Amino acid sequence: AQSVAQPEDQVNVAEGNPLTVKCTYSVSGNPYLFWYVQYPNRGLQFLLKYITGDNLVKGSYGFEAEFNKSQTSFHLKKPSALVSDSALYFCAVRDMNSGYSTLTFGKGTMLLVSP
Amino acid sequence: GAVVSQHPSRVICKSGTSVKIECRSLDFQATTMFWYRQFPKQSLMLMATSNEGSKATYEQGVEKDKFLINHASLTLSTLTVTSAHPEDSSFYICSAHTGELAGENNEQFFGPGTRLTVL
């Protein structure tokens, strides 16, 4: 079975400050890891993914995430937050070694960036 | 990038009626589409996997007779909520897959969602 944990319901940060949204995962094989963002009453927008290769993955809107195999983490980061980054962020995992399997999502973390 | 659309974006209906939600992949063919349900401030819960030309696979606890899924073509899947009740009010999101499901280039693209309110 695969699972994702996002330990924070909400993250508050001031505009211009760096932000981190935490994610840890559990899979039996090797993971595909994803971050999505959701704005109110909208579907999910893809931010970035880790499949293989460099542990630091760069994505859309200046976001990046670092894959840490030993800590089974895939935290989302941005050096300087914008008010427009305020949204709901989901981490997701898929076990690449299990053949066909669906994405499992974390419960989401609300990011609030204050002016 | 690949675009997935949903129609309608918002629907309000009376209790006991049926509602159909369409999910289309606009610029690619999707052999597999997924239907999710999302409650306020909660994560996406997979309801079913829809494969073109075959019956959908439902997750445990999802009533297949209540949530009818049809995937008649490679670009269209529909979800029909039959005899809707207020507890069915939710945000329904579909997604479509490109590439081989178990492959490295597997991508999942999400529709914008449909807000269903049952009075």
Short mmCIF file of C-alpha atoms in Angstrom, two decimals:
data_model
loop_
_atom_site.label_atom_id
_atom_site.label_comp_id
_atom_site.label_asym_id
_atom_site.label_seq_id
_atom_site.Cartn_x
_atom_site.Cartn_y
_atom_site.Cartn_z
CA ALA A 1 0.00 0.00 0.00
CA GLN A 2 1.11 3.54 -0.62
CA SER A 3 0.39 6.60 1.49
CA VAL A 4 1.22 10.26 1.78
CA ALA A 5 1.38 12.43 4.87
CA GLN A 6 1.18 16.19 4.89
CA PRO A 7 1.61 16.98 8.58
CA GLU A 8 0.53 20.62 8.41
CA ASP A 9 -3.04 21.65 7.75
CA GLN A 10 -1.92 25.21 7.17
CA VAL A 11 1.32 27.08 6.60
CA ASN A 12 1.51 30.82 7.12
CA VAL A 13 4.33 32.89 5.66
CA ALA A 14 4.94 36.54 4.93
CA GLU A 15 5.42 37.66 1.36
CA GLY A 16 9.05 37.61 0.36
CA ASN A 17 9.99 34.95 2.89
CA PRO A 18 10.92 31.40 1.95
CA LEU A 19 8.25 28.76 2.27
CA THR A 20 8.27 25.02 2.87
CA VAL A 21 5.32 22.65 2.64
CA LYS A 22 6.12 19.24 4.05
CA CYS A 23 5.37 15.84 2.59
CA THR A 24 6.43 12.33 3.53
CA TYR A 25 5.47 9.19 1.70
CA SER A 26 5.38 5.44 1.99
CA VAL A 27 5.59 3.00 -0.91
CA SER A 28 6.82 -0.55 -1.20
CA GLY A 29 8.87 0.15 -4.32
CA ASN A 30 10.36 3.27 -5.86
CA PRO A 31 8.17 6.37 -5.84
CA TYR A 32 6.87 8.74 -8.42
CA LEU A 33 6.19 11.94 -6.46
CA PHE A 34 4.07 14.90 -7.45
CA TRP A 35 2.99 18.27 -6.17
CA TYR A 36 -0.26 19.87 -7.28
CA VAL A 37 -1.84 23.21 -6.41
CA GLN A 38 -5.55 23.90 -6.20
CA TYR A 39 -7.18 27.31 -6.22
CA PRO A 40 -10.73 27.72 -4.88
CA ASN A 41 -13.33 25.84 -6.92
CA ARG A 42 -10.73 24.74 -9.42
CA GLY A 43 -9.18 21.43 -10.34
CA LEU A 44 -5.61 20.52 -9.63
CA GLN A 45 -2.73 22.13 -11.44
CA PHE A 46 0.51 20.23 -11.83
CA LEU A 47 3.55 21.89 -10.22
CA LEU A 48 6.35 19.38 -10.46
CA LYS A 49 7.27 15.73 -10.25
CA TYR A 50 10.13 13.47 -9.31
CA ILE A 51 10.67 10.33 -11.31
CA THR A 52 14.39 9.75 -11.20
CA GLY A 53 17.63 11.70 -11.43
CA ASP A 54 18.47 14.84 -9.49
CA ASN A 55 16.95 15.00 -6.06
CA LEU A 56 16.15 18.69 -6.48
CA VAL A 57 13.28 19.13 -8.89
CA LYS A 58 12.31 22.52 -10.27
CA GLY A 59 8.75 23.19 -11.30
CA SER A 60 6.24 25.84 -12.22
CA TYR A 61 5.95 29.32 -10.67
CA GLY A 62 9.38 29.14 -9.03
CA PHE A 63 8.58 26.13 -6.87
CA GLU A 64 11.01 23.31 -6.26
CA ALA A 65 11.02 20.14 -4.23
CA GLU A 66 13.74 17.97 -2.80
CA PHE A 67 13.49 14.22 -2.84
CA ASN A 68 15.09 12.65 0.22
CA LYS A 69 15.03 8.88 0.02
CA SER A 70 16.41 8.24 3.50
CA GLN A 71 13.79 10.44 5.09
CA THR A 72 11.10 9.44 2.58
CA SER A 73 10.29 13.10 2.13
CA PHE A 74 9.46 15.37 -0.78
CA HIS A 75 9.08 18.85 0.69
CA LEU A 76 7.90 21.69 -1.53
CA LYS A 77 9.89 24.91 -1.34
CA LYS A 78 10.03 28.39 -2.78
CA PRO A 79 12.73 30.96 -1.96
CA SER A 80 10.41 33.97 -1.92
CA ALA A 81 6.67 33.61 -1.41
CA LEU A 82 4.05 35.67 -3.22
CA VAL A 83 0.55 36.51 -2.01
CA SER A 84 -0.71 34.82 -5.18
CA ASP A 85 0.86 31.55 -4.00
CA SER A 86 -1.91 31.27 -1.41
CA ALA A 87 -3.75 28.06 -2.28
CA LEU A 88 -4.20 24.43 -1.31
CA TYR A 89 -1.22 22.20 -2.05
CA PHE A 90 -1.36 18.45 -2.48
CA CYS A 91 1.49 15.97 -2.47
CA ALA A 92 0.88 12.67 -4.28
CA VAL A 93 2.73 9.41 -4.74
CA ARG A 94 2.61 6.47 -7.07
CA ASP A 95 4.62 3.28 -6.75
CA MET A 96 6.49 2.88 -10.02
CA ASN A 97 7.37 -0.75 -9.33
CA SER A 98 3.87 -2.02 -8.83
CA GLY A 99 2.79 -1.91 -12.44
CA TYR A 100 -0.49 -0.13 -12.72
CA SER A 101 -1.35 1.92 -9.66
CA THR A 102 -3.16 5.14 -9.06
CA LEU A 103 -2.04 8.32 -7.41
CA THR A 104 -2.52 8.58 -3.68
CA PHE A 105 -2.93 12.11 -2.39
CA GLY A 106 -2.10 13.68 0.92
CA LYS A 107 -4.83 15.57 2.73
CA GLY A 108 -3.53 18.90 1.51
CA THR A 109 -1.87 21.89 3.10
CA MET A 110 -3.35 25.35 2.89
CA LEU A 111 -0.66 27.94 2.22
CA LEU A 112 -1.47 31.49 3.29
CA VAL A 113 0.93 34.22 2.25
CA SER A 114 0.35 37.54 3.95
CA PRO A 115 1.28 40.87 2.35
CA GLY B 1 0.22 20.73 -22.20
CA ALA B 2 -2.72 18.37 -22.24
CA VAL B 3 -6.09 19.88 -21.43
CA VAL B 4 -8.99 18.22 -19.68
CA SER B 5 -12.37 19.89 -19.55
CA GLN B 6 -15.43 19.21 -17.42
CA HIS B 7 -19.00 20.21 -18.01
CA PRO B 8 -20.87 21.63 -16.27
CA SER B 9 -18.63 23.56 -13.90
CA ARG B 10 -21.46 24.01 -11.46
CA VAL B 11 -24.85 22.37 -11.12
CA ILE B 12 -27.69 22.67 -8.63
CA CYS B 13 -30.41 20.06 -8.67
CA LYS B 14 -33.32 18.85 -6.64
CA SER B 15 -33.11 15.75 -4.51
CA GLY B 16 -34.08 12.64 -6.45
CA THR B 17 -32.94 13.84 -9.84
CA SER B 18 -29.98 12.56 -11.82
CA VAL B 19 -27.03 14.65 -12.91
CA LYS B 20 -24.52 13.89 -15.65
CA ILE B 21 -21.00 15.29 -15.59
CA GLU B 22 -18.80 15.12 -18.68
CA CYS B 23 -15.04 14.85 -18.73
CA ARG B 24 -13.19 15.39 -22.00
CA SER B 25 -9.56 15.20 -22.98
CA LEU B 26 -9.30 17.97 -25.56
CA ASP B 27 -6.00 17.36 -27.29
CA PHE B 28 -5.05 13.81 -26.50
CA GLN B 29 -6.56 10.37 -26.26
CA ALA B 30 -7.03 8.96 -22.81
CA THR B 31 -7.54 5.25 -22.45
CA THR B 32 -8.02 5.74 -18.74
CA MET B 33 -9.84 8.43 -16.83
CA PHE B 34 -10.28 8.75 -13.11
CA TRP B 35 -13.12 10.24 -11.11
CA TYR B 36 -12.46 11.84 -7.74
CA ARG B 37 -14.65 13.35 -5.10
CA GLN B 38 -13.48 16.14 -2.84
CA PHE B 39 -15.20 17.40 0.29
CA PRO B 40 -14.46 20.90 1.59
CA LYS B 41 -10.92 21.26 2.86
CA GLN B 42 -10.22 17.58 2.27
CA SER B 43 -8.16 15.59 -0.13
CA LEU B 44 -9.26 13.95 -3.32
CA MET B 45 -10.81 10.54 -2.87
CA LEU B 46 -10.65 8.24 -5.86
CA MET B 47 -14.11 6.99 -6.75
CA ALA B 48 -13.49 4.93 -9.85
CA THR B 49 -11.20 4.20 -12.74
CA SER B 50 -12.78 4.46 -16.15
CA ASN B 51 -11.35 2.49 -19.05
CA GLU B 52 -12.45 3.15 -22.60
CA GLY B 53 -14.76 0.48 -23.86
CA SER B 54 -15.03 -1.46 -20.63
CA LYS B 55 -16.72 -1.28 -17.27
CA ALA B 56 -15.37 1.10 -14.68
CA THR B 57 -13.54 -0.17 -11.63
CA TYR B 58 -14.98 1.27 -8.45
CA GLU B 59 -13.15 1.86 -5.20
CA GLN B 60 -14.37 0.19 -2.07
CA GLY B 61 -17.39 1.90 -0.63
CA VAL B 62 -18.46 3.63 -3.83
CA GLU B 63 -21.90 2.54 -5.04
CA LYS B 64 -21.64 1.63 -8.69
CA ASP B 65 -25.40 1.85 -9.16
CA LYS B 66 -25.45 5.36 -7.81
CA PHE B 67 -22.42 6.69 -9.63
CA LEU B 68 -22.70 5.46 -13.20
CA ILE B 69 -19.59 5.85 -15.28
CA ASN B 70 -19.42 5.54 -19.03
CA HIS B 71 -16.26 5.81 -21.09
CA ALA B 72 -17.53 5.49 -24.62
CA SER B 73 -14.61 7.04 -26.45
CA LEU B 74 -10.97 7.86 -25.95
CA THR B 75 -11.80 11.48 -25.23
CA LEU B 76 -14.98 11.33 -23.19
CA SER B 77 -16.02 9.86 -19.87
CA THR B 78 -19.25 10.65 -18.07
CA LEU B 79 -20.26 10.37 -14.44
CA THR B 80 -23.97 10.22 -13.69
CA VAL B 81 -25.08 10.72 -10.13
CA THR B 82 -28.43 8.94 -10.01
CA SER B 83 -31.20 9.88 -7.60
CA ALA B 84 -29.02 12.53 -6.06
CA HIS B 85 -29.38 13.42 -2.41
CA PRO B 86 -27.94 16.31 -0.39
CA GLU B 87 -25.14 14.11 0.90
CA ASP B 88 -23.95 13.72 -2.70
CA SER B 89 -23.17 17.42 -2.79
CA SER B 90 -19.47 17.68 -3.43
CA PHE B 91 -16.76 18.74 -5.82
CA TYR B 92 -16.19 16.12 -8.50
CA ILE B 93 -12.92 16.11 -10.39
CA CYS B 94 -11.88 13.93 -13.29
CA SER B 95 -8.43 13.24 -14.61
CA ALA B 96 -7.12 11.66 -17.76
CA HIS B 97 -3.99 9.63 -18.28
CA THR B 98 -1.51 9.85 -21.10
CA GLY B 99 0.99 7.18 -21.91
CA GLU B 100 1.29 3.76 -20.46
CA LEU B 101 -0.10 3.57 -16.96
CA ALA B 102 2.93 1.81 -15.59
CA GLY B 103 5.38 3.75 -17.67
CA GLU B 104 7.76 6.47 -16.66
CA ASN B 105 6.08 9.02 -18.88
CA ASN B 106 2.75 8.49 -17.23
CA GLU B 107 1.04 11.79 -16.73
CA GLN B 108 -2.26 12.57 -15.13
CA PHE B 109 -4.07 15.75 -16.11
CA PHE B 110 -6.96 17.07 -14.09
CA GLY B 111 -10.16 18.72 -15.11
CA PRO B 112 -11.31 21.95 -13.44
CA GLY B 113 -13.94 20.17 -11.39
CA THR B 114 -17.72 20.26 -11.10
CA ARG B 115 -19.46 21.63 -8.04
CA LEU B 116 -22.65 19.66 -7.40
CA THR B 117 -25.21 20.99 -4.97
CA VAL B 118 -28.27 18.87 -4.24
CA LEU B 119 -31.11 20.69 -2.57
#
